[in-house]
Tab-separated table of C-alpha atoms and ligand atoms in Angstrom:
chain	number	residue	atom	x	y	z
A	132	MET	CA	49.840	53.117	107.624
A	133	ALA	CA	47.161	54.331	105.228
A	134	THR	CA	43.537	54.119	106.299
A	135	ILE	CA	41.461	51.892	104.019
A	136	THR	CA	37.675	52.155	103.513
A	137	TYR	CA	35.166	49.287	103.456
A	138	GLN	CA	35.534	49.308	99.663
A	139	GLY	CA	39.301	48.780	99.941
A	140	LEU	CA	40.144	52.346	98.927
A	141	GLU	CA	43.014	54.352	100.384
A	142	VAL	CA	41.879	57.431	102.321
A	143	LEU	CA	43.568	60.736	101.469
A	144	TYR	CA	41.514	62.939	103.829
A	145	THR	CA	39.265	61.598	106.572
A	146	HIS	CA	35.799	62.954	107.207
A	147	GLN	CA	37.166	64.703	110.312
A	148	GLN	CA	40.008	66.366	108.386
A	149	ILE	CA	37.510	67.575	105.778
A	150	ALA	CA	35.133	68.878	108.447
A	151	THR	CA	37.926	70.820	110.168
A	152	ARG	CA	39.063	72.414	106.921
A	153	VAL	CA	35.510	73.220	105.760
A	154	ALA	CA	34.856	74.946	109.108
A	155	GLU	CA	37.991	77.066	108.590
A	156	MET	CA	36.922	77.964	105.057
A	157	GLY	CA	33.450	78.902	106.296
A	158	ALA	CA	34.917	81.183	108.950
A	159	GLN	CA	37.127	82.891	106.380
A	160	ILE	CA	34.207	83.417	103.990
A	161	THR	CA	32.116	84.799	106.866
A	162	ARG	CA	34.842	87.357	107.637
A	163	ASP	CA	35.314	88.304	103.980
A	164	MET	CA	31.586	88.781	103.378
A	165	ASN	CA	31.427	91.519	106.001
A	166	CYS	CA	27.701	90.991	106.726
A	167	GLU	CA	26.721	91.220	103.034
A	168	LYS	CA	24.402	88.686	101.413
A	169	LEU	CA	25.801	85.770	99.402
A	170	VAL	CA	24.658	83.476	96.594
A	171	MET	CA	26.451	80.135	96.648
A	172	VAL	CA	26.450	78.503	93.203
A	173	GLY	CA	27.290	74.803	93.310
A	174	VAL	CA	28.636	73.004	90.271
A	175	LEU	CA	26.662	69.768	89.967
A	176	LYS	CA	27.046	67.046	90.830
A	177	GLY	CA	30.470	66.893	92.448
A	178	ALA	CA	30.154	70.010	94.616
A	179	ALA	CA	26.780	69.132	96.144
A	180	ILE	CA	28.167	67.577	99.327
A	181	PHE	CA	30.863	70.227	99.802
A	182	LEU	CA	28.287	72.991	99.290
A	183	SER	CA	25.920	71.483	101.841
A	184	ASP	CA	28.671	71.429	104.480
A	185	LEU	CA	30.249	74.769	103.520
A	186	ALA	CA	26.873	76.531	103.541
A	187	ARG	CA	26.349	75.463	107.153
A	188	ALA	CA	29.839	76.666	108.062
A	189	VAL	CA	29.243	80.241	106.869
A	190	GLN	CA	27.379	82.657	109.093
A	191	VAL	CA	26.066	84.790	106.272
A	192	ASP	CA	22.598	85.435	104.775
A	193	THR	CA	22.942	82.912	101.938
A	194	THR	CA	20.908	81.510	99.053
A	195	PHE	CA	21.817	78.596	96.758
A	196	ASP	CA	21.796	78.079	93.049
A	197	PHE	CA	23.249	75.265	90.943
A	198	VAL	CA	24.721	74.935	87.493
A	199	ALA	CA	25.755	71.798	85.648
A	200	VAL	CA	28.482	71.543	83.053
A	201	SER	CA	29.684	68.702	80.927
A	202	SER	CA	32.927	67.326	82.318
A	203	TYR	CA	34.654	63.995	82.665
A	204	GLY	CA	32.104	61.602	81.227
A	205	LYS	CA	32.712	58.045	82.296
A	206	GLY	CA	36.492	57.921	82.673
A	207	GLN	CA	39.331	59.817	84.307
A	208	ARG	CA	40.115	61.940	81.248
A	209	SER	CA	38.485	65.256	80.345
A	210	SER	CA	37.037	65.752	76.896
A	211	GLY	CA	38.401	69.315	76.987
A	212	ALA	CA	35.129	70.899	75.893
A	213	VAL	CA	32.955	72.592	78.524
A	214	LYS	CA	29.259	73.069	77.971
A	215	LEU	CA	26.525	74.455	80.240
A	216	ILE	CA	23.890	71.772	80.779
A	217	LYS	CA	21.920	73.562	83.498
A	218	ASP	CA	21.932	77.352	83.842
A	219	LEU	CA	21.347	79.508	86.937
A	220	ASP	CA	17.742	79.714	88.142
A	221	GLU	CA	17.999	83.287	89.437
A	222	PRO	CA	19.753	86.392	88.037
A	223	ILE	CA	23.074	87.170	89.746
A	224	GLU	CA	23.363	90.795	88.631
A	225	GLY	CA	24.481	92.981	91.543
A	226	LYS	CA	24.922	89.988	93.875
A	227	ASN	CA	27.885	88.560	95.744
A	228	VAL	CA	28.464	85.187	94.096
A	229	LEU	CA	30.577	82.330	95.390
A	230	ILE	CA	31.100	79.491	92.926
A	231	VAL	CA	31.466	76.253	94.880
A	232	GLU	CA	33.399	73.497	93.124
A	233	ASP	CA	34.697	70.126	94.230
A	234	ILE	CA	38.018	70.211	92.422
A	235	LEU	CA	39.980	72.687	90.332
A	236	ASP	CA	41.925	70.603	87.857
A	237	THR	CA	42.737	71.888	84.342
A	238	GLY	CA	40.720	75.035	85.136
A	239	LEU	CA	38.627	74.712	81.963
A	240	THR	CA	35.341	74.440	83.880
A	241	LEU	CA	35.891	77.353	86.239
A	242	ALA	CA	37.434	79.612	83.596
A	243	TYR	CA	34.319	79.018	81.475
A	244	LEU	CA	31.914	79.610	84.369
A	245	ARG	CA	33.780	82.722	85.488
A	246	LYS	CA	33.563	84.146	81.974
A	247	ILE	CA	29.827	83.603	81.587
A	248	PHE	CA	29.007	84.715	85.149
A	249	LEU	CA	30.962	87.960	84.738
A	250	GLN	CA	28.800	88.757	81.708
A	251	HIS	CA	25.870	88.969	84.189
A	252	HIS	CA	27.653	91.704	86.214
A	253	PRO	CA	27.608	90.279	89.745
A	254	ARG	CA	28.655	92.638	92.553
A	255	SER	CA	31.495	90.244	93.360
A	256	LEU	CA	32.553	86.819	92.107
A	257	ARG	CA	34.666	84.440	94.147
A	258	ILE	CA	35.550	80.769	93.879
A	259	ALA	CA	35.717	78.147	96.634
A	260	THR	CA	37.115	74.749	95.745
A	261	LEU	CA	37.600	71.855	98.111
A	262	LEU	CA	40.591	70.508	96.194
A	263	ASP	CA	43.111	72.113	93.871
A	264	LYS	CA	45.484	70.292	91.506
A	265	PRO	CA	47.670	73.233	90.375
A	266	SER	CA	50.057	71.028	88.386
A	267	ARG	CA	47.273	70.131	85.935
A	268	ARG	CA	46.276	73.685	85.008
A	269	ILE	CA	45.603	74.547	81.344
A	270	GLU	CA	43.589	77.751	81.935
A	271	LYS	CA	45.125	80.381	84.206
A	272	ILE	CA	42.728	80.511	87.144
A	273	ASP	CA	43.038	80.487	90.936
A	274	ALA	CA	40.393	79.913	93.582
A	275	ASP	CA	39.876	82.428	96.383
A	276	TYR	CA	39.346	79.620	98.888
A	277	VAL	CA	41.095	76.243	98.603
A	278	GLY	CA	40.488	73.348	100.980
A	279	PHE	CA	43.491	71.204	100.112
A	280	SER	CA	46.084	71.483	97.376
A	281	ILE	CA	46.992	68.018	96.059
A	282	PRO	CA	49.380	66.511	93.500
A	283	ASN	CA	48.178	64.912	90.281
A	284	LEU	CA	46.055	62.141	91.781
A	285	PHE	CA	42.596	60.979	90.796
A	286	VAL	CA	40.363	61.211	93.847
A	287	ILE	CA	36.851	60.041	94.684
A	288	GLY	CA	34.376	60.427	97.517
A	289	TYR	CA	32.776	63.380	99.331
A	290	GLY	CA	30.860	64.198	96.142
A	291	MET	CA	33.519	63.224	93.628
A	292	ASP	CA	32.993	60.300	91.320
A	293	TYR	CA	34.555	57.764	89.075
A	294	ALA	CA	31.952	56.883	86.422
A	295	GLU	CA	29.253	58.254	88.812
A	296	ARG	CA	30.269	55.922	91.655
A	297	TYR	CA	31.730	56.688	95.093
A	298	ARG	CA	30.140	60.148	95.515
A	299	ASN	CA	28.637	59.076	98.847
A	300	LEU	CA	31.924	58.123	100.537
A	301	PRO	CA	32.394	60.393	103.577
A	302	GLU	CA	36.179	60.458	103.003
A	303	ILE	CA	38.269	61.633	100.054
A	304	CYS	CA	39.964	58.523	98.666
A	305	LEU	CA	42.530	57.715	96.027
A	306	MET	CA	41.353	55.991	92.865
A	307	SER	CA	44.215	53.711	92.029
A	308	ALA	CA	44.753	52.827	88.370
A	309	ASP	CA	44.491	49.112	89.176
A	310	HIS	CA	41.301	49.309	91.264
A	311	PRO	CA	38.801	46.670	90.078
A	312	GLU	CA	35.560	48.235	88.830
B	171	LIG	P1	38.634	70.982	85.238
B	171	LIG	O1	37.669	71.613	84.275
B	171	LIG	O2	39.669	70.157	84.534
B	171	LIG	O3	39.271	71.984	86.177
B	171	LIG	O4	37.886	69.928	86.125
B	171	LIG	C1	36.562	69.955	86.270
B	171	LIG	C2	35.940	68.753	86.879
B	171	LIG	O5	36.616	67.537	86.607
B	171	LIG	C3	35.875	68.813	88.375
B	171	LIG	O6	34.856	69.639	88.796
B	171	LIG	C4	35.579	67.378	88.700
B	171	LIG	O7	34.209	67.142	88.577
B	171	LIG	C5	36.333	66.630	87.629
B	171	LIG	N1	37.584	66.108	88.198
B	171	LIG	C6	38.824	66.585	88.050
B	171	LIG	N2	39.715	65.858	88.738
B	171	LIG	C7	38.994	64.896	89.353
B	171	LIG	C8	39.343	63.835	90.250
B	171	LIG	O8	40.491	63.610	90.650
B	171	LIG	N3	38.297	63.057	90.673
B	171	LIG	C9	37.015	63.251	90.285
B	171	LIG	N4	36.653	64.235	89.464
B	171	LIG	C10	37.637	65.053	89.005
B	172	LIG	MG1	32.958	69.143	89.448
């Protein structure tokens, strides 16, 4: 039987399942970094919670930066256009950069960020996403680190929102089409 949260939402991944997977991702990133320094760039706001857990799971000399892009607005549908709302604070030239994203969906956001970051000539550029919805892809892009690959479902919690709500849920839950707002 599905686990249900206090808000009546169906749980897709529990906090424990997320923690286990994030620890595995952190260990893999630690190995791949080979004692080099890392800049983790979180995509606001959805990736904030994932970044805070992932950063503590990597044993690497790490700094943070954040960017913000326009994305879903108030509903479940993307406008299609991606725009940078908040740029990097620090130059990334010559640095090992890991973009940290909550969910790779159509790929428009990450394809755009990858393009503009590469123009700054980082030493390396990798992508970590907690969730991947490969069936929804419009832009050809893959993440280097994927937490969970999921079908075409709209999810909320652990940083992810529906109209800015539910980001603080510790679990990843399903947003059903008939859920009362
Ligand atoms: P993309 O540009 O279509 O790959 O998606 C970019 C952004 O859309 C993600 O970073 C999320 O913020 C948002 N998004 C996509 N799918 C979902 C979802 O199922 N729940 C909440 N946000 C989503
Ligand atoms: Mg996002």
